[in-house]
Coordinates of C-alpha atoms and ligand atoms in Angstrom, one line a residue:
X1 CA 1.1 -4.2 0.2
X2 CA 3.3 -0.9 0.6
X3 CA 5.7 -0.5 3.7
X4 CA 7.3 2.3 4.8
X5 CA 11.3 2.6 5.7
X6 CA 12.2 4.4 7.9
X7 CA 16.0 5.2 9.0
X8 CA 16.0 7.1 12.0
X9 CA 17.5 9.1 14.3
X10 CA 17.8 12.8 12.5
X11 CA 16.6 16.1 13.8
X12 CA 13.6 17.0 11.3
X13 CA 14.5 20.3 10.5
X14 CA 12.1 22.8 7.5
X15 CA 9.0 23.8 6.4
X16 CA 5.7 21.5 6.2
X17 CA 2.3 22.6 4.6
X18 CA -0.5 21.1 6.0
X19 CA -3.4 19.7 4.4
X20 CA -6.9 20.2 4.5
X21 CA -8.4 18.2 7.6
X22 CA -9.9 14.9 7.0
X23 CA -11.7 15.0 9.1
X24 CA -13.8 18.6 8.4
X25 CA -13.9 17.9 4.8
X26 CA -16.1 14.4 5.2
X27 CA -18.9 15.8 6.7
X28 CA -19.0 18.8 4.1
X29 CA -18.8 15.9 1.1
X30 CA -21.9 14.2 2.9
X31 CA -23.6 17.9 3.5
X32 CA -23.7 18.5 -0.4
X33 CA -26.4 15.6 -0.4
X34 CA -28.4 18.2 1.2
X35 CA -29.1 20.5 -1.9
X36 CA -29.2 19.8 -5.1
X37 CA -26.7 21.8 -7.4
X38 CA -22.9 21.6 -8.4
X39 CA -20.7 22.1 -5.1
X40 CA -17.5 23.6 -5.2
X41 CA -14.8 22.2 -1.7
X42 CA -11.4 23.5 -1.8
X43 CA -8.2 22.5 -0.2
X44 CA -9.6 19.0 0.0
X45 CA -6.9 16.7 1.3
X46 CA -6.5 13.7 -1.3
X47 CA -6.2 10.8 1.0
X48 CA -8.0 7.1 1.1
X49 CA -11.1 8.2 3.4
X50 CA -11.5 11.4 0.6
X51 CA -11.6 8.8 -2.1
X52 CA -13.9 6.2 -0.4
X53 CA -16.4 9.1 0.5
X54 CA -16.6 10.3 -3.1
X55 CA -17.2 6.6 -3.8
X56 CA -19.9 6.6 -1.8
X57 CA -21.5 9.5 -3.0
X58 CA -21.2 8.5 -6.6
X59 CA -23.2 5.1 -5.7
X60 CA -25.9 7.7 -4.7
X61 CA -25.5 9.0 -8.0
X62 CA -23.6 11.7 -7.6
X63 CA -20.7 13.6 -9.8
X64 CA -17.3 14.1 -8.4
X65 CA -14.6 15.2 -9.8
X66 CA -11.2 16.2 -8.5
X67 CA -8.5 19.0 -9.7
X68 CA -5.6 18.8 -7.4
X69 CA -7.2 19.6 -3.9
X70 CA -10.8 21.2 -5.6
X71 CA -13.3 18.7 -5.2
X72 CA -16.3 19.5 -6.8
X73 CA -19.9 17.6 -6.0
X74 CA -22.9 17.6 -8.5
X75 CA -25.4 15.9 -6.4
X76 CA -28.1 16.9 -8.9
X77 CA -28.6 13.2 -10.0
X78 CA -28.7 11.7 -6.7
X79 CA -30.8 8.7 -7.2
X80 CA -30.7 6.1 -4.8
X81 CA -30.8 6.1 -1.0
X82 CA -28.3 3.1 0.1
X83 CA -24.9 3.4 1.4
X84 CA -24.0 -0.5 1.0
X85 CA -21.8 -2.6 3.8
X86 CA -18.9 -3.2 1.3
X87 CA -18.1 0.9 2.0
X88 CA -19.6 1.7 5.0
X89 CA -17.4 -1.2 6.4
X90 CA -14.5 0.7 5.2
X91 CA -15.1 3.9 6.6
X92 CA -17.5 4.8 9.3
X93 CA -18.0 8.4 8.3
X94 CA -20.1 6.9 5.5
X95 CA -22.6 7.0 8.3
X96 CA -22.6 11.0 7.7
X97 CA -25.3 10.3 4.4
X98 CA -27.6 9.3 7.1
X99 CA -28.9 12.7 7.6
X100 CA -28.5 14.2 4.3
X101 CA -30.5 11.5 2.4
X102 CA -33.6 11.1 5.0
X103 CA -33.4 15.4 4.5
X104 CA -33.7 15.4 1.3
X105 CA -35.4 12.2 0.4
X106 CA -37.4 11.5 3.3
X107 CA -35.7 7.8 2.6
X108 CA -32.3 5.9 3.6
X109 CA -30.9 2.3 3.6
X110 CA -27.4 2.5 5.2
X111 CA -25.6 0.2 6.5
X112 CA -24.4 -0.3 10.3
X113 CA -20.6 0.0 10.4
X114 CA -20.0 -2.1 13.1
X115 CA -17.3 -2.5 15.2
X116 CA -13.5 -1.1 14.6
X117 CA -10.1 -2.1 15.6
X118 CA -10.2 -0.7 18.7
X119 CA -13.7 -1.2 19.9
X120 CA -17.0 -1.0 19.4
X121 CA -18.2 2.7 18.7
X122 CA -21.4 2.7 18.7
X123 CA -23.7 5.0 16.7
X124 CA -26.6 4.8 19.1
X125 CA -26.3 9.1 19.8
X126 CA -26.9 9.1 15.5
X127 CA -30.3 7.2 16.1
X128 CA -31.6 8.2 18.9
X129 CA -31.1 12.1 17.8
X130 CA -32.8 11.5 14.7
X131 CA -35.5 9.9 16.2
X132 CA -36.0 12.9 18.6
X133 CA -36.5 14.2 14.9
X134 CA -39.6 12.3 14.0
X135 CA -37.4 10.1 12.2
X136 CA -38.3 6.1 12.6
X137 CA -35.8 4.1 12.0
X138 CA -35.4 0.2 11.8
X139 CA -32.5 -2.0 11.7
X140 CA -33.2 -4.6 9.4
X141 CA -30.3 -7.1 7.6
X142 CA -27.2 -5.1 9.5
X143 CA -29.1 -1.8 7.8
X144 CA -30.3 1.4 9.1
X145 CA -33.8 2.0 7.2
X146 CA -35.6 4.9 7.2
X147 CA -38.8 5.3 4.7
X148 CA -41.7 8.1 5.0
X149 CA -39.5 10.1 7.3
X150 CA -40.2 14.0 7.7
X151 CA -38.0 15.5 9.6
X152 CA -38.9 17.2 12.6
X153 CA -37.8 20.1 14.9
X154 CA -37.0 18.6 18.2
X155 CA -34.8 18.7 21.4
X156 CA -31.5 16.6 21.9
X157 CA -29.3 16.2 24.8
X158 CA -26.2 14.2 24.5
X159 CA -25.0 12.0 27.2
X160 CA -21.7 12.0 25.5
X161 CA -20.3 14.5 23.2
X162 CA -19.8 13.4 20.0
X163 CA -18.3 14.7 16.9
X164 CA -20.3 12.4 14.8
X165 CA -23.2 12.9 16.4
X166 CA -23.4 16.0 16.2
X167 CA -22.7 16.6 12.4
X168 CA -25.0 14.0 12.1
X169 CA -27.9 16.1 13.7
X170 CA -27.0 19.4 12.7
X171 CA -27.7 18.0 9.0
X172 CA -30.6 17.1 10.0
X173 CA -31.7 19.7 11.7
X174 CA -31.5 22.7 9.0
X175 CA -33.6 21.1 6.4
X176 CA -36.3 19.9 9.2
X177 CA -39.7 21.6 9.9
X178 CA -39.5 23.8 12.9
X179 CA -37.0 24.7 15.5
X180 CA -34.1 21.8 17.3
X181 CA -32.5 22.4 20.0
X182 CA -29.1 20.3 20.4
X183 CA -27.7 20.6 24.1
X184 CA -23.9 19.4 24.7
X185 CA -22.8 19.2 21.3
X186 CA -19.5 18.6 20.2
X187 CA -17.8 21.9 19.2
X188 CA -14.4 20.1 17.7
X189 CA -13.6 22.6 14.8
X190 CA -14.3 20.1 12.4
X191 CA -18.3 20.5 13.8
X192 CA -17.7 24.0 13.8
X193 CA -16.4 24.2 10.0
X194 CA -19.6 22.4 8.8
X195 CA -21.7 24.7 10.8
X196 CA -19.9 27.3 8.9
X197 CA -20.1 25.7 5.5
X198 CA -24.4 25.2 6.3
X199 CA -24.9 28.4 7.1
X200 CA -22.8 30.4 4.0
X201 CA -25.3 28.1 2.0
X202 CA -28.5 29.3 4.0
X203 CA -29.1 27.5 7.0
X204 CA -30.1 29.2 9.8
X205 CA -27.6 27.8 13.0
X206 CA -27.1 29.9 16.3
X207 CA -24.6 29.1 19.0
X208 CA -22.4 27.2 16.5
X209 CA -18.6 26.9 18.9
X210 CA -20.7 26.9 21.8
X211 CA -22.4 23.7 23.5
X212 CA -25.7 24.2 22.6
X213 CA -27.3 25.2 19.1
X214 CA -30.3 26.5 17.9
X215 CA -31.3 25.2 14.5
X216 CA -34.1 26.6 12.6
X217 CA -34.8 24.4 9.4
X218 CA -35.2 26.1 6.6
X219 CA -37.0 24.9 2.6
X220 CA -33.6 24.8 0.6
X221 CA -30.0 25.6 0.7
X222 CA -27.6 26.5 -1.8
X223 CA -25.2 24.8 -3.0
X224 CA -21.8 24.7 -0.9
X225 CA -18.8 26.9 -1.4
X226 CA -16.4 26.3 1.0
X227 CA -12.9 25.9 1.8
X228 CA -11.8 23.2 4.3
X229 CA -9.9 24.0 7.6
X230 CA -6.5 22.6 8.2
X231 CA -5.6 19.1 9.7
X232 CA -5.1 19.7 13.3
X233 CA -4.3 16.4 13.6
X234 CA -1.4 16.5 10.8
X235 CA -0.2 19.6 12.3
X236 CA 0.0 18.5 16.0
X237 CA 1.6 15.0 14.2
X238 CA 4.7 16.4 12.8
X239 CA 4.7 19.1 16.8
X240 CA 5.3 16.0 18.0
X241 CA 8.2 15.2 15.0
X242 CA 9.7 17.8 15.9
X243 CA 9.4 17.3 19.9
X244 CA 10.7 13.6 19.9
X245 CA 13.7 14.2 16.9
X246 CA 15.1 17.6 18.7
X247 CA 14.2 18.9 15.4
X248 CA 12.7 22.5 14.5
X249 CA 10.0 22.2 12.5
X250 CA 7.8 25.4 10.9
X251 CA 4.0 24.7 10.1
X252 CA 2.1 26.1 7.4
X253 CA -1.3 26.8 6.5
X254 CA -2.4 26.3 10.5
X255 CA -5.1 28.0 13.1
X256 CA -2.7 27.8 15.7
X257 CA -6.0 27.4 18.6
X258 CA -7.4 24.3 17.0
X259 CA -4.2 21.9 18.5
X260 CA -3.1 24.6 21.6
X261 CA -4.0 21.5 23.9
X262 CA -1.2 19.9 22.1
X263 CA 1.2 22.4 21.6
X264 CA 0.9 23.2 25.8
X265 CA 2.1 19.8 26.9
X266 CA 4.5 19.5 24.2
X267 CA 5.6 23.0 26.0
X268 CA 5.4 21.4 29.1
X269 CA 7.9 18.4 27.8
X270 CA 10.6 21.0 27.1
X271 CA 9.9 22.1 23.4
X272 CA 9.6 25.7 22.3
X273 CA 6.9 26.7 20.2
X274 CA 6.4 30.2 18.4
X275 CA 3.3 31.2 17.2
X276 CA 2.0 33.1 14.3
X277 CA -1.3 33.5 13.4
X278 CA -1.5 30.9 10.5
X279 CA 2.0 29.5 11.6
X280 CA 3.9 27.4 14.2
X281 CA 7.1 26.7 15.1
X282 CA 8.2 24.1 17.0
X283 CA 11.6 23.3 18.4
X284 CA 12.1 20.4 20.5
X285 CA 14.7 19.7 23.5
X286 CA 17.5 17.6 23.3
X287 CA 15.7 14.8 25.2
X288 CA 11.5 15.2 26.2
X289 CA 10.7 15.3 29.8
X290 CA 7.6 13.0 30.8
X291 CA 4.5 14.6 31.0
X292 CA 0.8 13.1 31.9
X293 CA -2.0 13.8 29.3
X294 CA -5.9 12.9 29.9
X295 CA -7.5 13.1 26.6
X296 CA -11.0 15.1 26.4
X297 CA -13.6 16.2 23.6
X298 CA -12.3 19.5 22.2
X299 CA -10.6 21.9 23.1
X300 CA -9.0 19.3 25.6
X301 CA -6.2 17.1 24.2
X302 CA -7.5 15.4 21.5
X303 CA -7.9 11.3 21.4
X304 CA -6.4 11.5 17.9
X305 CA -3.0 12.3 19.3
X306 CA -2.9 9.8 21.9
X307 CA -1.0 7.5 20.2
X308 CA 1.5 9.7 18.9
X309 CA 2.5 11.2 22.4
X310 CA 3.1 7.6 23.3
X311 CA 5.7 8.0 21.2
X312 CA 7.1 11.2 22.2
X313 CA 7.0 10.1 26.2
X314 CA 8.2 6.6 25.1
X315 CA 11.9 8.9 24.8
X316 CA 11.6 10.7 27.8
X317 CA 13.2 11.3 31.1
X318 CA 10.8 9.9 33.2
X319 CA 7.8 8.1 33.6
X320 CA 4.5 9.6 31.8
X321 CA 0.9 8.7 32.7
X322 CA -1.4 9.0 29.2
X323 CA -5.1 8.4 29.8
X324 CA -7.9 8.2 27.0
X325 CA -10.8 9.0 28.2
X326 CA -12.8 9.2 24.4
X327 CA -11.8 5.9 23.4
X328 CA -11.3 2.8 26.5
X329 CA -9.5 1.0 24.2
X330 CA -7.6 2.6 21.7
X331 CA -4.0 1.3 22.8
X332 CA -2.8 -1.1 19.2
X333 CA 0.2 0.9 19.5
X334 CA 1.5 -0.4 22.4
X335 CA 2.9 -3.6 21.9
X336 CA 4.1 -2.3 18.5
X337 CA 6.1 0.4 20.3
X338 CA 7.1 -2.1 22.7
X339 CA 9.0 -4.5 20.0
X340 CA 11.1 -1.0 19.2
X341 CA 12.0 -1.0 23.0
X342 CA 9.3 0.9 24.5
X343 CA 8.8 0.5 28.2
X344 CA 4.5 0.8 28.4
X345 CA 2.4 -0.8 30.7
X346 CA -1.1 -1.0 30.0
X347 CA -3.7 -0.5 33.2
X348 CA -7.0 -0.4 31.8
X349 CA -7.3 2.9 29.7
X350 CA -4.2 4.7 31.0
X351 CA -0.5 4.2 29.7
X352 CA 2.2 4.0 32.4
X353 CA 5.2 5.0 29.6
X354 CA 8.5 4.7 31.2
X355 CA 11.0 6.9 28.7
X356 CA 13.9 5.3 27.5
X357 CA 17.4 6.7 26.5
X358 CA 16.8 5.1 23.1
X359 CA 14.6 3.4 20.8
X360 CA 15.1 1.2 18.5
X361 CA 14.3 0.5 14.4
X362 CA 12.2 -2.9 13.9
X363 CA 10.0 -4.1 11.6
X364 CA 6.4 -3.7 13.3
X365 CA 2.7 -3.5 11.8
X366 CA 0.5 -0.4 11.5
X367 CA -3.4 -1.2 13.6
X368 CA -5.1 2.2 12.3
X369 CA -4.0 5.5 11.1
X370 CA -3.3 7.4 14.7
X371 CA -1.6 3.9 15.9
X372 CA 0.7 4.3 13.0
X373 CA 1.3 7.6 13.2
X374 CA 2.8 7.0 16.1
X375 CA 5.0 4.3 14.8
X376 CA 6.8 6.9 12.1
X377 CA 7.5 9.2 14.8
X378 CA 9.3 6.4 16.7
X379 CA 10.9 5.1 13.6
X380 CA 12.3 8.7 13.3
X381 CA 13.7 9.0 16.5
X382 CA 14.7 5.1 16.8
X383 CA 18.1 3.8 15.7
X384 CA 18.3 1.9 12.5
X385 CA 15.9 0.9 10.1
X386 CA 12.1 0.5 11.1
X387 CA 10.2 -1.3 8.5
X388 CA 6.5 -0.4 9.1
X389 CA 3.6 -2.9 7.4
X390 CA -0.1 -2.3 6.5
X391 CA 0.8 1.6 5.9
X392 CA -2.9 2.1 3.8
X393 CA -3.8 3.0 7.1
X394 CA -1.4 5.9 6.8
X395 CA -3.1 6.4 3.4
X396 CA -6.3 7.3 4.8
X397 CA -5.1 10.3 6.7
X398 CA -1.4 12.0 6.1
X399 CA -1.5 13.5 2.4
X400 CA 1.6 12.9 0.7
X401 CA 3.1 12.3 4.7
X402 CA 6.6 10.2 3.4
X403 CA 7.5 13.5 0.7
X404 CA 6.4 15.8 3.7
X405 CA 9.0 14.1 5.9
X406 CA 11.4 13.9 3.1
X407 CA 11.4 17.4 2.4
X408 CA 12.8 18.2 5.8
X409 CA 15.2 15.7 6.2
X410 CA 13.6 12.4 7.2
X411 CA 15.0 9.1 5.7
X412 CA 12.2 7.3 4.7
X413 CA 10.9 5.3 1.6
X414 CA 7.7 3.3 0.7
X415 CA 8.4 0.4 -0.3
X416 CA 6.1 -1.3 -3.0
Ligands
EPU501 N1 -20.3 7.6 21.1 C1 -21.4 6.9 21.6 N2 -22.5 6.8 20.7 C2 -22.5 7.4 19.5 C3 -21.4 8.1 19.0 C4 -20.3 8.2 19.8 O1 -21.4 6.4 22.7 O2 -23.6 7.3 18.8 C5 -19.1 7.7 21.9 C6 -17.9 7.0 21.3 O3 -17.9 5.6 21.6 C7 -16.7 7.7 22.0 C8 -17.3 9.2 22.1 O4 -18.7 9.0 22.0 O5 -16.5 7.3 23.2 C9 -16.8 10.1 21.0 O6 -17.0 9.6 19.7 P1 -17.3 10.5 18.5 O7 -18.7 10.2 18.1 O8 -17.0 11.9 18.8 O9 -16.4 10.0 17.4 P2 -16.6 9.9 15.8 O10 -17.5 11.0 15.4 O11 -17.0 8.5 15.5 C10 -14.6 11.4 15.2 C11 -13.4 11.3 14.3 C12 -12.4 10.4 15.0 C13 -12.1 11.0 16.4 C14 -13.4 11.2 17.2 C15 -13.1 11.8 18.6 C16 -14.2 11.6 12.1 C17 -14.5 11.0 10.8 N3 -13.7 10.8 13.0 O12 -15.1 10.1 15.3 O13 -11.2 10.5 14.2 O14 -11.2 10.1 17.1 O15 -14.3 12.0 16.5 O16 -12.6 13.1 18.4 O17 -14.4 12.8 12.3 C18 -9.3 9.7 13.3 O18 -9.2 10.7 12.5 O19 -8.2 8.9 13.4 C19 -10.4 9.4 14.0 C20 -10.7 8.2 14.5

């Protein structure tokens, strides 16, 4: 199994491009099940979760193919229905065929995911939304079936905003029979890109950025054309490289808006950012100051940073309160960052870091892919060598992240 090395303890100082975002371009792979026709996706990040989705689509019997970051999706020959356990396990956004298969097919057999290292996620706001959509579903041998289903116009209020959810529904909804009306949907810009993608291809979506969308379901769509947004996530990652190594660090290929949350409290714990409209620069302080962060659906600060500004309050003057409010239980992290000399206390879903003049290298074990994200950016900052196992989590969502690093002056090598 790869690990990474890590020698810390340099300022990160360059130019990064950032990828295409993970997690945008899986609900467009799963939205080309919805017409039938040769789909075109550029500036598709090639990670592990890219890979397992095209896998899944290709069990459907789909074409993929990839050229560098074009992905491109005949979904003419989809045949079969079932997203099997052995994938859907893997990844949960496997889930997102759901939709696109009882559109098209009025049929699906997909398995549960289950529960994931840090809880239990549940995908009850999937079901329950579908059903509002004439869909009936069973759950029968750890499946979700769905036979004879004709999708419906309908009304759906979430409880909780989800990201999933919503993508989930808004497939759904602009192949179905009539009018939805989806009221406090998620409007991360991953949701909003797939809006965007649906409706270049014909659907017929109002209100899409806001919290409640109209949907009018229309007979067909084209095929898709689109190009995927950038990683948020990736970007606001290597901010926070650049906050926690008093590095500078310029980012490429950005929409500046879609991580502002992160880039204010990275502000806010003494960095200075310039921004340009498809650029940022980040330059940290010689030492972060503690901050407190509550994480929040979109456009607050997003869950999938959480970990990572652990890492940067882990090495600041004073003591920071994080809080996730998304995810109860999303703290693997902690004991990780603890064996490099961390000071974290854990009180239910808030982090109580106390910063630390220094941190330092050790071998620890990467839990998922924001967890270890989090344990690079200490290992950069740490002194001596961190030796970081299980990295495939990395794998799943930071393209090319160890050459990325290297190019602006990390030391770090994956070791085979
Ligand atoms: N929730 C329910 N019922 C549901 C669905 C969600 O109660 O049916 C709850 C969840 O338990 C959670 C909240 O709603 O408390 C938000 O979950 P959401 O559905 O928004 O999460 P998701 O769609 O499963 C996506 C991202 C995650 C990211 C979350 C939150 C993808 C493929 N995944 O997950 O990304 O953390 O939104 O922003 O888009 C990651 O990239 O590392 C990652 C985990």
């Amino acid at each position: 199994m790869d690990k990474l090395l890590i020698t810390g303890g340099r300022p990160l100082e360059g130019t990064v491009p950032i990828s295409g975002a993970k997690n945008a371009a899986l609900p467009i792979m799963a939205a080309t099940l919805l017409a039938s026709g040769v789909h075109t996706l550029r500036n598709v990040p090639r990670l592990r979760d890219t890979r397992t989705f095209a896998r899944v689509l290709e069990l459907l019997g789909a074409k993929v193919a990839f050229d560098g970051n074009v992905c491109t999706i005949d979904s003419t020959g989809v045949n079969s229905v079932e997203a099997p356990y052995e994938l859907v396990k893997t990844m949960r956004a496997s889930i997102y065929v759901l939709a696109p298969l009882l559109a098209r097919f009025g049929a699906a057999r997909v398995s549960l995911p289950g529960g994931c290292a840090w809880g239990p996620r549940p995908v009850n706001l999937h079901l329950s939304g579908l059903q509002a959509m004439g869909a009936a579903l069973d759950i029968e041998h750890g499946y979700i079936v769905g036979r004879d289903v004709k999708l419906i116009g309908g009304r759906f209020g979430f409880d909780v905003v989800s990201v999933g959810a919503t993508a989930q529904l808004m497939m759904a909804a602009v192949l179905a029979q009539g009018t939805t009306v989806l009221e406090n949907v998620a409007v991360e810009p991953d949701v909003t890109a797939l809006g965007d993608a649906l409706v270049a291809c014909g659907a017929r979506i109002e209100g899409l950025g806001s919290r409640n969308l109209t949907i009018h379901g229309v007979a067909t769509l084209k095929p898709i054309d689109a190009t995927i947004i950038p990683d948020r996530i990736e970007a606001a990652t290597f901010a926070a490289a650049a906050a926690m190594t008093g590095g500078r660090l310029r980012l490429e290929r950005v929409v500046p808006a879609h991580f502002e949350a992160v880039l204010r409290k990275l502000e806010e714990a003494g960095s200075t950012v310039e921004r340009a409209p498809d650029a940022v620069t980040v330059t940290g302080p010689s030492r972060p100051r503690a901050v407190n962060v509550v994480t929040q659906p979109f456009p607050g600060f997003p869950t999938d940073m959480q970990a990572q500004m652990i890492a940067v309050c882990a090495l600041a003057s004073g003591t920071s309160l994080i809080e996730d409010t998304v995810y109860l239980d999303r703290f693997t992290h902690v004991p990780e960052l603890a064996r490099m000399g961390a000071s974290i206390e854990l009180r239910g879903n808030v982090a109580v870091v106390r910063g630390v003049d220094r941190l330092y290298g050790a071998p620890v074990m990467a839990t998922d892919l924001r967890a270890s994200a989090s344990l690079v950016l200490a290992g950069l900052a740490a002194n001596g060598d961190t030796l970081i196992d299980r990295i495939y989590h990395l794998d799943r969502g930071y393209e090319t992240l160890e050459k990325k690093l290297g190019a602006v002056g990390a030391r770090i090598e994956r070791i085979s």
